[in-house]
């Protein structure tokens, strides 16, 4: 190839606006992202990209903003099949009287696989390209995510009571570690330990998690300080608050992804900042279950890494990360009583790079930078609901919805094109969802 000849590449995505997330708050107009081998190789003005690269395929989206794919940092995706099954209830009645009994009747590999397949379709159509999963049957989870080419960190569940997946704590560990070993080296899959919560996991199990997480370099994904009652019960049972107990057991560190965290003192916020804890903020689930308010702006200002999660569809009731992130931004302002709290750029960062960092993937995804994998989404800003555009980041956070997502790529592979899912049989997916709905509805009537 002669000097100055265009360099071959796989893909060039041209967009009216590109928001790389890193550097923070930057909006690039009329730029292109160049991709080869599933990775971003360049980010430059559109005219320069056309002169410098000979793309095998060029996607032109002049009315779209190109973003890193959104990262859902806490979800129970098989529970898409329980969407709306028990609404308008507090957390413990919701869990103990409805969710756990239904799960006891239906939980099996096919339930997990079908629920995840439904969730992946919903997430892709909503601009989410990576999730942090927390559920049972991680073998079925991993197989489904791998088969459908979706990026996921699969939680290895640990809980003290028996389930359809395992009967004893030892079995949870043995079976979970076997799943991790079976998928070691899978391109789009990672693993974490997923102890359910301090109130369902004992000290011995937490101590083993700490040891193994260090040895295997895995995150620890756990519900923590979700409700005020959890704090009361922990003090009565253990003589200390849940976060203090986790600290005593050596788990409050940079591996911990603490989910919800609605009950925090100033000293606990400082501890999380000092130790490098990441917090998965799930505002809509917390609101719907009346669990409390995560002090997200106080955490952000303290330097804590914030991420966004939808939680499961049984408590949200969707996997809409755009709506979740908007809720996070608005709720932060109300809780802090400060209109400048959780600005749009910080909210978008939490929904992308913050999640990637929490999951140990910040060197691979979460921002549009050369060398990173091409997990990308286009969001249309050309319709009347989005015009005029003064600031593309503000428009995405405050005036856009998942229905405006036009395209999505994971590691450079097309997953959504012009709003149409690639290699997805929607009719078959709808039929599976309806069949599960009829079965679960029948179980509820029989109770």
Coordinates of C-alpha atoms in Angstrom, one line a residue:
X1 CA 0.0 0.0 0.0
X2 CA 1.5 3.3 -1.1
X3 CA 2.1 6.1 1.5
X4 CA -1.0 8.2 2.0
X5 CA -3.4 5.5 0.7
X6 CA -6.6 5.1 2.8
X7 CA -6.2 2.4 5.5
X8 CA -8.7 -0.5 5.3
X9 CA -11.1 -0.9 8.2
X10 CA -14.2 -2.9 9.0
X11 CA -16.6 -0.1 9.9
X12 CA -17.0 3.7 10.0
X13 CA -19.9 5.1 11.9
X14 CA -20.6 8.7 11.1
X15 CA -22.8 10.7 13.5
X16 CA -24.1 14.2 14.0
X17 CA -22.8 14.1 17.5
X18 CA -20.3 11.7 19.3
X19 CA -20.2 11.7 23.1
X20 CA -17.1 9.7 24.0
X21 CA -17.8 10.0 27.8
X22 CA -14.0 10.2 28.3
X23 CA -13.0 13.1 28.3
X24 CA -15.9 14.0 30.6
X25 CA -18.7 16.1 29.2
X26 CA -17.3 16.4 25.6
X27 CA -19.6 16.5 22.6
X28 CA -18.0 16.1 19.2
X29 CA -20.0 17.3 16.2
X30 CA -19.9 15.6 12.8
X31 CA -17.4 12.9 13.8
X32 CA -16.8 9.3 12.9
X33 CA -15.8 6.3 14.9
X34 CA -13.7 3.8 13.0
X35 CA -13.8 0.1 14.0
X36 CA -11.6 -2.9 13.0
X37 CA -11.5 -6.3 14.5
X38 CA -14.2 -5.4 17.0
X39 CA -12.2 -2.5 18.4
X40 CA -12.2 1.3 18.1
X41 CA -9.2 2.3 16.1
X42 CA -10.0 6.1 15.6
X43 CA -12.3 8.9 16.5
X44 CA -12.0 11.9 14.2
X45 CA -14.0 14.4 12.1
X46 CA -16.1 12.8 9.4
X47 CA -14.2 14.3 6.4
X48 CA -10.8 13.2 7.8
X49 CA -12.2 9.7 8.4
X50 CA -13.3 9.5 4.8
X51 CA -9.9 10.6 3.6
X52 CA -7.9 8.4 5.9
X53 CA -9.9 5.1 6.0
X54 CA -11.4 2.8 3.4
X55 CA -14.3 1.2 5.3
X56 CA -15.9 -2.0 4.2
X57 CA -19.1 -0.6 5.6
X58 CA -20.1 3.0 6.4
X59 CA -23.1 3.9 8.6
X60 CA -24.2 7.5 8.3
X61 CA -26.4 8.8 11.1
X62 CA -26.4 12.7 10.7
X63 CA -29.4 13.1 13.1
X64 CA -28.1 10.7 15.7
X65 CA -25.8 10.9 18.7
X66 CA -23.3 8.0 19.0
X67 CA -22.7 6.9 22.6
X68 CA -20.9 4.0 24.4
X69 CA -23.4 1.2 24.9
X70 CA -25.2 1.6 28.2
X71 CA -24.2 -0.7 31.1
X72 CA -26.9 -2.1 33.3
X73 CA -24.9 -2.7 36.5
X74 CA -27.6 -4.5 38.5
X75 CA -30.3 -6.7 37.0
X76 CA -32.1 -10.1 37.5
X77 CA -32.9 -10.7 33.8
X78 CA -34.7 -14.0 34.1
X79 CA -37.3 -12.0 36.0
X80 CA -38.5 -10.4 32.8
X81 CA -40.9 -13.3 32.9
X82 CA -42.3 -12.0 36.2
X83 CA -42.9 -8.4 35.0
X84 CA -45.8 -7.0 36.9
X85 CA -46.5 -10.2 38.9
X86 CA -46.7 -8.5 42.3
X87 CA -46.9 -4.7 42.2
X88 CA -47.4 -2.1 44.8
X89 CA -45.9 -4.0 47.7
X90 CA -43.1 -3.4 50.2
X91 CA -39.9 -5.3 49.7
X92 CA -40.3 -8.2 52.2
X93 CA -44.0 -9.0 51.4
X94 CA -43.1 -8.8 47.7
X95 CA -40.2 -11.2 48.2
X96 CA -41.6 -13.6 50.7
X97 CA -45.2 -13.9 49.7
X98 CA -45.0 -13.6 45.9
X99 CA -41.6 -13.7 44.3
X100 CA -39.9 -16.5 46.2
X101 CA -43.0 -18.8 46.0
X102 CA -43.3 -18.3 42.3
X103 CA -39.6 -18.8 41.7
X104 CA -39.8 -22.0 43.8
X105 CA -42.4 -23.3 41.3
X106 CA -40.8 -22.3 38.0
X107 CA -37.1 -21.8 38.5
X108 CA -35.2 -24.0 36.1
X109 CA -32.8 -23.7 33.2
X110 CA -35.5 -23.1 30.6
X111 CA -37.1 -20.3 32.8
X112 CA -33.7 -18.6 33.1
X113 CA -32.8 -19.0 29.4
X114 CA -36.1 -17.7 28.1
X115 CA -36.2 -14.8 30.5
X116 CA -32.7 -13.7 29.5
X117 CA -33.5 -14.0 25.8
X118 CA -36.5 -11.7 26.3
X119 CA -34.3 -9.3 28.4
X120 CA -31.6 -9.2 25.8
X121 CA -34.0 -8.1 23.1
X122 CA -35.4 -5.4 25.4
X123 CA -32.0 -4.2 26.4
X124 CA -30.6 -4.0 22.9
X125 CA -33.7 -2.1 21.6
X126 CA -33.1 0.3 24.6
X127 CA -29.4 0.9 24.0
X128 CA -27.9 -1.4 26.6
X129 CA -25.0 -3.6 25.5
X130 CA -23.7 -5.0 28.8
X131 CA -25.3 -6.2 32.0
X132 CA -24.3 -7.3 35.5
X133 CA -26.5 -10.4 36.2
X134 CA -27.5 -11.7 39.6
X135 CA -29.7 -14.8 39.6
X136 CA -29.7 -18.6 39.9
X137 CA -28.6 -21.2 37.3
X138 CA -25.5 -19.2 36.1
X139 CA -24.8 -22.1 33.7
X140 CA -28.0 -21.4 31.8
X141 CA -27.3 -17.7 32.0
X142 CA -23.8 -18.0 30.6
X143 CA -24.9 -20.3 27.8
X144 CA -27.7 -17.9 26.8
X145 CA -25.6 -14.8 26.8
X146 CA -22.8 -16.5 24.9
X147 CA -25.3 -17.9 22.3
X148 CA -26.9 -14.5 21.7
X149 CA -23.6 -12.6 21.7
X150 CA -24.4 -10.2 24.6
X151 CA -21.8 -8.9 27.0
X152 CA -22.5 -9.9 30.6
X153 CA -20.9 -10.4 33.9
X154 CA -22.7 -13.5 35.4
X155 CA -23.1 -13.7 39.1
X156 CA -22.3 -16.9 41.0
X157 CA -25.1 -17.0 43.5
X158 CA -24.5 -17.5 47.2
X159 CA -27.4 -17.7 49.7
X160 CA -27.9 -19.8 52.9
X161 CA -31.2 -21.4 52.0
X162 CA -31.7 -24.1 49.3
X163 CA -33.0 -23.4 45.8
X164 CA -33.5 -25.3 42.6
X165 CA -29.8 -24.5 41.8
X166 CA -28.1 -25.7 45.0
X167 CA -29.0 -27.0 48.4
X168 CA -26.1 -25.9 50.7
X169 CA -23.6 -23.1 50.7
X170 CA -20.9 -25.6 49.8
X171 CA -22.8 -26.6 46.7
X172 CA -23.4 -23.0 45.7
X173 CA -19.7 -22.5 45.7
X174 CA -18.7 -25.7 44.0
X175 CA -21.3 -25.4 41.2
X176 CA -20.7 -21.7 40.6
X177 CA -16.9 -22.1 40.4
X178 CA -17.4 -25.0 37.9
X179 CA -19.5 -22.7 35.7
X180 CA -16.7 -20.1 35.8
X181 CA -14.1 -22.7 34.8
X182 CA -16.3 -23.9 32.0
X183 CA -16.5 -20.4 30.4
X184 CA -13.0 -19.2 31.1
X185 CA -11.8 -17.3 28.1
X186 CA -15.2 -16.5 26.7
X187 CA -14.9 -13.2 24.9
X188 CA -18.1 -11.5 26.1
X189 CA -18.5 -13.2 29.5
X190 CA -17.2 -12.3 32.9
X191 CA -18.1 -13.6 36.4
X192 CA -18.6 -12.2 39.9
X193 CA -19.6 -13.6 43.2
X194 CA -23.2 -12.7 43.9
X195 CA -24.1 -13.2 47.6
X196 CA -27.7 -12.1 47.8
X197 CA -27.6 -9.8 50.8
X198 CA -26.1 -9.6 54.3
X199 CA -29.4 -10.8 55.8
X200 CA -29.4 -14.0 53.7
X201 CA -25.6 -14.9 53.8
X202 CA -23.6 -15.9 56.8
X203 CA -20.2 -14.9 58.0
X204 CA -18.5 -18.1 56.9
X205 CA -19.8 -17.8 53.3
X206 CA -18.8 -14.1 53.2
X207 CA -15.3 -15.0 54.4
X208 CA -14.9 -17.6 51.7
X209 CA -16.2 -15.1 49.1
X210 CA -13.5 -12.6 50.2
X211 CA -10.8 -15.2 49.9
X212 CA -11.9 -16.5 46.5
X213 CA -12.6 -13.0 45.1
X214 CA -9.0 -12.1 45.9
X215 CA -7.6 -15.3 44.4
X216 CA -9.6 -15.2 41.3
X217 CA -9.8 -11.4 40.8
X218 CA -13.6 -11.3 40.7
X219 CA -16.0 -8.6 41.8
X220 CA -18.5 -9.1 44.6
X221 CA -22.1 -8.1 43.6
X222 CA -24.4 -7.8 46.6
X223 CA -27.6 -6.0 47.8
X224 CA -26.5 -3.8 50.7
X225 CA -28.4 -1.3 52.9
X226 CA -31.5 -1.6 50.7
X227 CA -34.0 -0.7 53.5
X228 CA -34.1 0.8 56.9
X229 CA -35.5 -2.5 58.4
X230 CA -32.3 -4.3 57.1
X231 CA -30.2 -2.0 59.3
X232 CA -32.4 -2.5 62.4
X233 CA -32.3 -6.3 61.9
X234 CA -28.6 -6.4 61.4
X235 CA -27.9 -4.4 64.6
X236 CA -30.2 -6.8 66.5
X237 CA -28.6 -9.9 65.0
X238 CA -25.0 -8.9 64.6
X239 CA -24.6 -5.9 66.8
X240 CA -23.5 -3.7 63.8
X241 CA -24.8 -2.2 60.6
X242 CA -24.5 -4.4 57.4
X243 CA -21.7 -2.4 55.9
X244 CA -19.7 -2.5 59.1
X245 CA -20.2 -6.3 59.2
X246 CA -19.0 -6.6 55.6
X247 CA -16.0 -4.4 56.5
X248 CA -15.2 -6.7 59.5
X249 CA -15.3 -9.6 57.1
X250 CA -12.9 -7.9 54.6
X251 CA -15.3 -7.2 51.8
X252 CA -15.5 -3.4 51.7
X253 CA -12.9 -2.7 49.0
X254 CA -12.6 -2.0 45.3
X255 CA -14.2 -5.4 44.3
X256 CA -17.5 -4.6 46.0
X257 CA -20.5 -3.6 43.9
X258 CA -22.9 -2.5 46.6
X259 CA -26.5 -2.4 45.2
X260 CA -29.1 0.1 46.4
X261 CA -27.4 1.7 49.4
X262 CA -30.4 3.8 50.4
X263 CA -29.4 4.0 54.1
X264 CA -26.0 5.6 54.5
X265 CA -24.3 7.8 57.1
X266 CA -21.6 10.4 56.3
X267 CA -18.9 8.0 57.7
X268 CA -20.2 5.2 55.5
X269 CA -20.0 7.4 52.5
X270 CA -16.4 8.3 53.4
X271 CA -15.5 4.6 53.9
X272 CA -16.9 3.7 50.5
X273 CA -14.8 6.5 48.9
X274 CA -11.7 5.5 50.7
X275 CA -12.0 1.8 49.9
X276 CA -13.0 2.2 46.2
X277 CA -16.4 0.7 46.5
X278 CA -18.7 1.0 43.5
X279 CA -22.4 1.6 44.1
X280 CA -25.1 0.4 41.7
X281 CA -27.9 2.9 42.0
X282 CA -31.4 1.6 41.2
X283 CA -33.7 4.6 41.7
X284 CA -36.9 3.3 40.1
X285 CA -36.9 0.0 42.0
X286 CA -36.1 1.9 45.3
X287 CA -39.0 4.3 44.6
X288 CA -41.4 1.6 43.7
X289 CA -40.7 -0.6 46.7
X290 CA -40.4 2.5 48.9
X291 CA -37.0 1.3 50.1
X292 CA -35.5 4.8 50.5
X293 CA -33.2 7.2 48.7
X294 CA -29.6 6.5 47.7
X295 CA -27.6 9.7 48.5
X296 CA -26.1 9.6 45.0
X297 CA -24.9 13.2 44.8
X298 CA -23.2 13.0 48.2
X299 CA -21.5 9.7 47.0
X300 CA -20.5 11.3 43.7
X301 CA -19.0 14.4 45.4
X302 CA -17.1 12.1 47.8
X303 CA -15.5 10.4 44.9
X304 CA -17.4 7.1 45.0
X305 CA -17.8 5.4 41.6
X306 CA -21.5 5.5 40.8
X307 CA -23.2 3.1 38.3
X308 CA -26.8 2.7 37.3
X309 CA -28.9 -0.5 37.4
X310 CA -32.5 -1.2 36.6
X311 CA -32.9 -4.1 39.0
X312 CA -35.2 -6.8 37.8
X313 CA -38.5 -6.5 35.9
X314 CA -40.5 -7.8 38.8
X315 CA -39.7 -4.6 40.7
X316 CA -39.0 -1.9 38.1
X317 CA -40.9 -3.1 35.7
X318 CA -38.6 -2.6 32.7
X319 CA -35.0 -2.6 31.6
X320 CA -35.0 1.0 30.3
X321 CA -31.6 2.4 31.1
X322 CA -32.4 5.8 29.5
X323 CA -35.4 6.2 31.8
X324 CA -33.5 4.9 34.8
X325 CA -30.6 7.3 34.2
X326 CA -33.0 10.2 33.9
X327 CA -34.7 9.2 37.2
X328 CA -31.2 9.0 38.8
X329 CA -30.4 12.6 37.6
X330 CA -33.7 14.0 38.8
X331 CA -33.9 12.2 42.1
X332 CA -30.3 13.3 42.9
X333 CA -31.4 16.9 42.7
X334 CA -34.4 16.4 44.9
X335 CA -32.5 14.4 47.5
X336 CA -29.6 16.9 47.6
X337 CA -32.0 19.9 47.3
X338 CA -29.6 21.2 44.7
X339 CA -30.5 21.7 41.0
X340 CA -26.9 21.3 40.0
X341 CA -26.6 17.8 41.5
X342 CA -26.0 14.9 39.1
X343 CA -25.6 16.9 36.0
X344 CA -26.4 15.3 32.6
X345 CA -22.8 14.4 31.8
X346 CA -22.3 12.8 35.2
X347 CA -25.5 10.8 34.9
X348 CA -24.4 9.5 31.4
X349 CA -21.0 8.6 32.8
X350 CA -22.6 6.6 35.6
X351 CA -24.7 4.7 33.0
X352 CA -21.6 3.9 30.9
X353 CA -18.1 4.1 32.2
X354 CA -19.2 4.0 35.9
X355 CA -20.8 0.6 35.3
X356 CA -17.8 -0.6 33.3
X357 CA -15.5 0.4 36.1
X358 CA -17.7 -1.3 38.7
X359 CA -17.6 -4.6 36.8
X360 CA -13.8 -4.4 36.1
X361 CA -14.4 -3.7 32.4
X362 CA -13.3 0.0 32.2
X363 CA -10.2 -0.9 30.1
X364 CA -12.5 -2.6 27.5
X365 CA -15.8 -0.7 27.4
X366 CA -17.7 2.3 28.7
X367 CA -16.2 5.1 26.6
X368 CA -15.4 5.7 23.0
X369 CA -11.6 5.6 23.0
X370 CA -9.2 3.9 20.5
X371 CA -8.2 0.5 21.7
X372 CA -11.5 -0.2 23.5
X373 CA -14.0 -2.7 22.2
X374 CA -16.7 -1.2 20.0
X375 CA -19.8 -1.4 22.2
X376 CA -21.8 1.5 20.7
X377 CA -25.3 2.8 20.2
X378 CA -26.9 5.4 18.1
X379 CA -29.8 7.5 19.4
X380 CA -31.9 9.6 17.0
X381 CA -32.3 13.3 17.8
X382 CA -34.0 14.3 14.6
X383 CA -37.7 14.0 15.4
X384 CA -39.8 16.8 16.7
X385 CA -39.7 15.6 20.3
X386 CA -35.9 16.1 20.3
X387 CA -35.5 19.4 18.4
X388 CA -33.8 21.8 18.7
X389 CA -30.5 20.3 20.0
X390 CA -28.4 22.7 22.1
X391 CA -26.5 20.1 24.0
X392 CA -26.6 16.5 22.9
X393 CA -25.8 15.1 26.4
X394 CA -28.6 17.0 28.0
X395 CA -30.9 15.9 25.2
X396 CA -30.1 12.3 25.8
X397 CA -30.6 12.4 29.5
X398 CA -33.6 14.8 29.8
X399 CA -35.5 14.5 26.5
X400 CA -34.8 11.1 24.9
X401 CA -36.2 7.6 25.2
X402 CA -35.3 4.1 24.3
X403 CA -37.6 4.1 21.3
X404 CA -35.1 6.5 19.7
X405 CA -32.3 3.9 19.6
X406 CA -31.6 3.1 16.0
X407 CA -28.4 1.0 16.1
X408 CA -26.3 -1.1 18.5
X409 CA -23.0 -2.9 18.2
X410 CA -21.3 -5.2 20.7
X411 CA -17.6 -5.7 20.0
X412 CA -18.2 -4.2 16.6
X413 CA -20.9 -6.7 15.7
X414 CA -24.3 -5.4 14.6
X415 CA -27.0 -6.3 17.1
X416 CA -29.6 -3.6 16.1
X417 CA -29.9 -2.0 12.7
X418 CA -32.3 0.8 11.9
X419 CA -34.3 -0.3 14.9
X420 CA -34.5 -4.0 13.9
X421 CA -32.9 -6.7 16.0
X422 CA -30.4 -8.8 14.2
X423 CA -31.1 -12.6 14.1
X424 CA -34.0 -12.4 16.5
X425 CA -37.4 -14.1 15.9
X426 CA -39.7 -11.7 17.7
X427 CA -42.8 -13.8 17.1
X428 CA -41.2 -16.8 18.8
X429 CA -40.0 -14.6 21.6
X430 CA -43.5 -13.2 22.2
X431 CA -44.9 -16.7 22.2
X432 CA -42.5 -17.9 24.9
X433 CA -43.2 -14.9 27.0
X434 CA -47.0 -15.4 26.7
X435 CA -46.6 -19.1 27.6
X436 CA -44.7 -18.3 30.7
X437 CA -47.2 -15.7 31.6
X438 CA -50.1 -18.2 31.4
X439 CA -48.2 -20.7 33.5
X440 CA -47.3 -18.2 36.2
X441 CA -50.8 -16.7 36.2
X442 CA -52.2 -20.3 36.7
X443 CA -49.9 -20.8 39.7
X444 CA -51.1 -17.6 41.3
X445 CA -54.7 -18.6 40.9
X446 CA -54.0 -22.0 42.4
X447 CA -52.5 -20.6 45.6

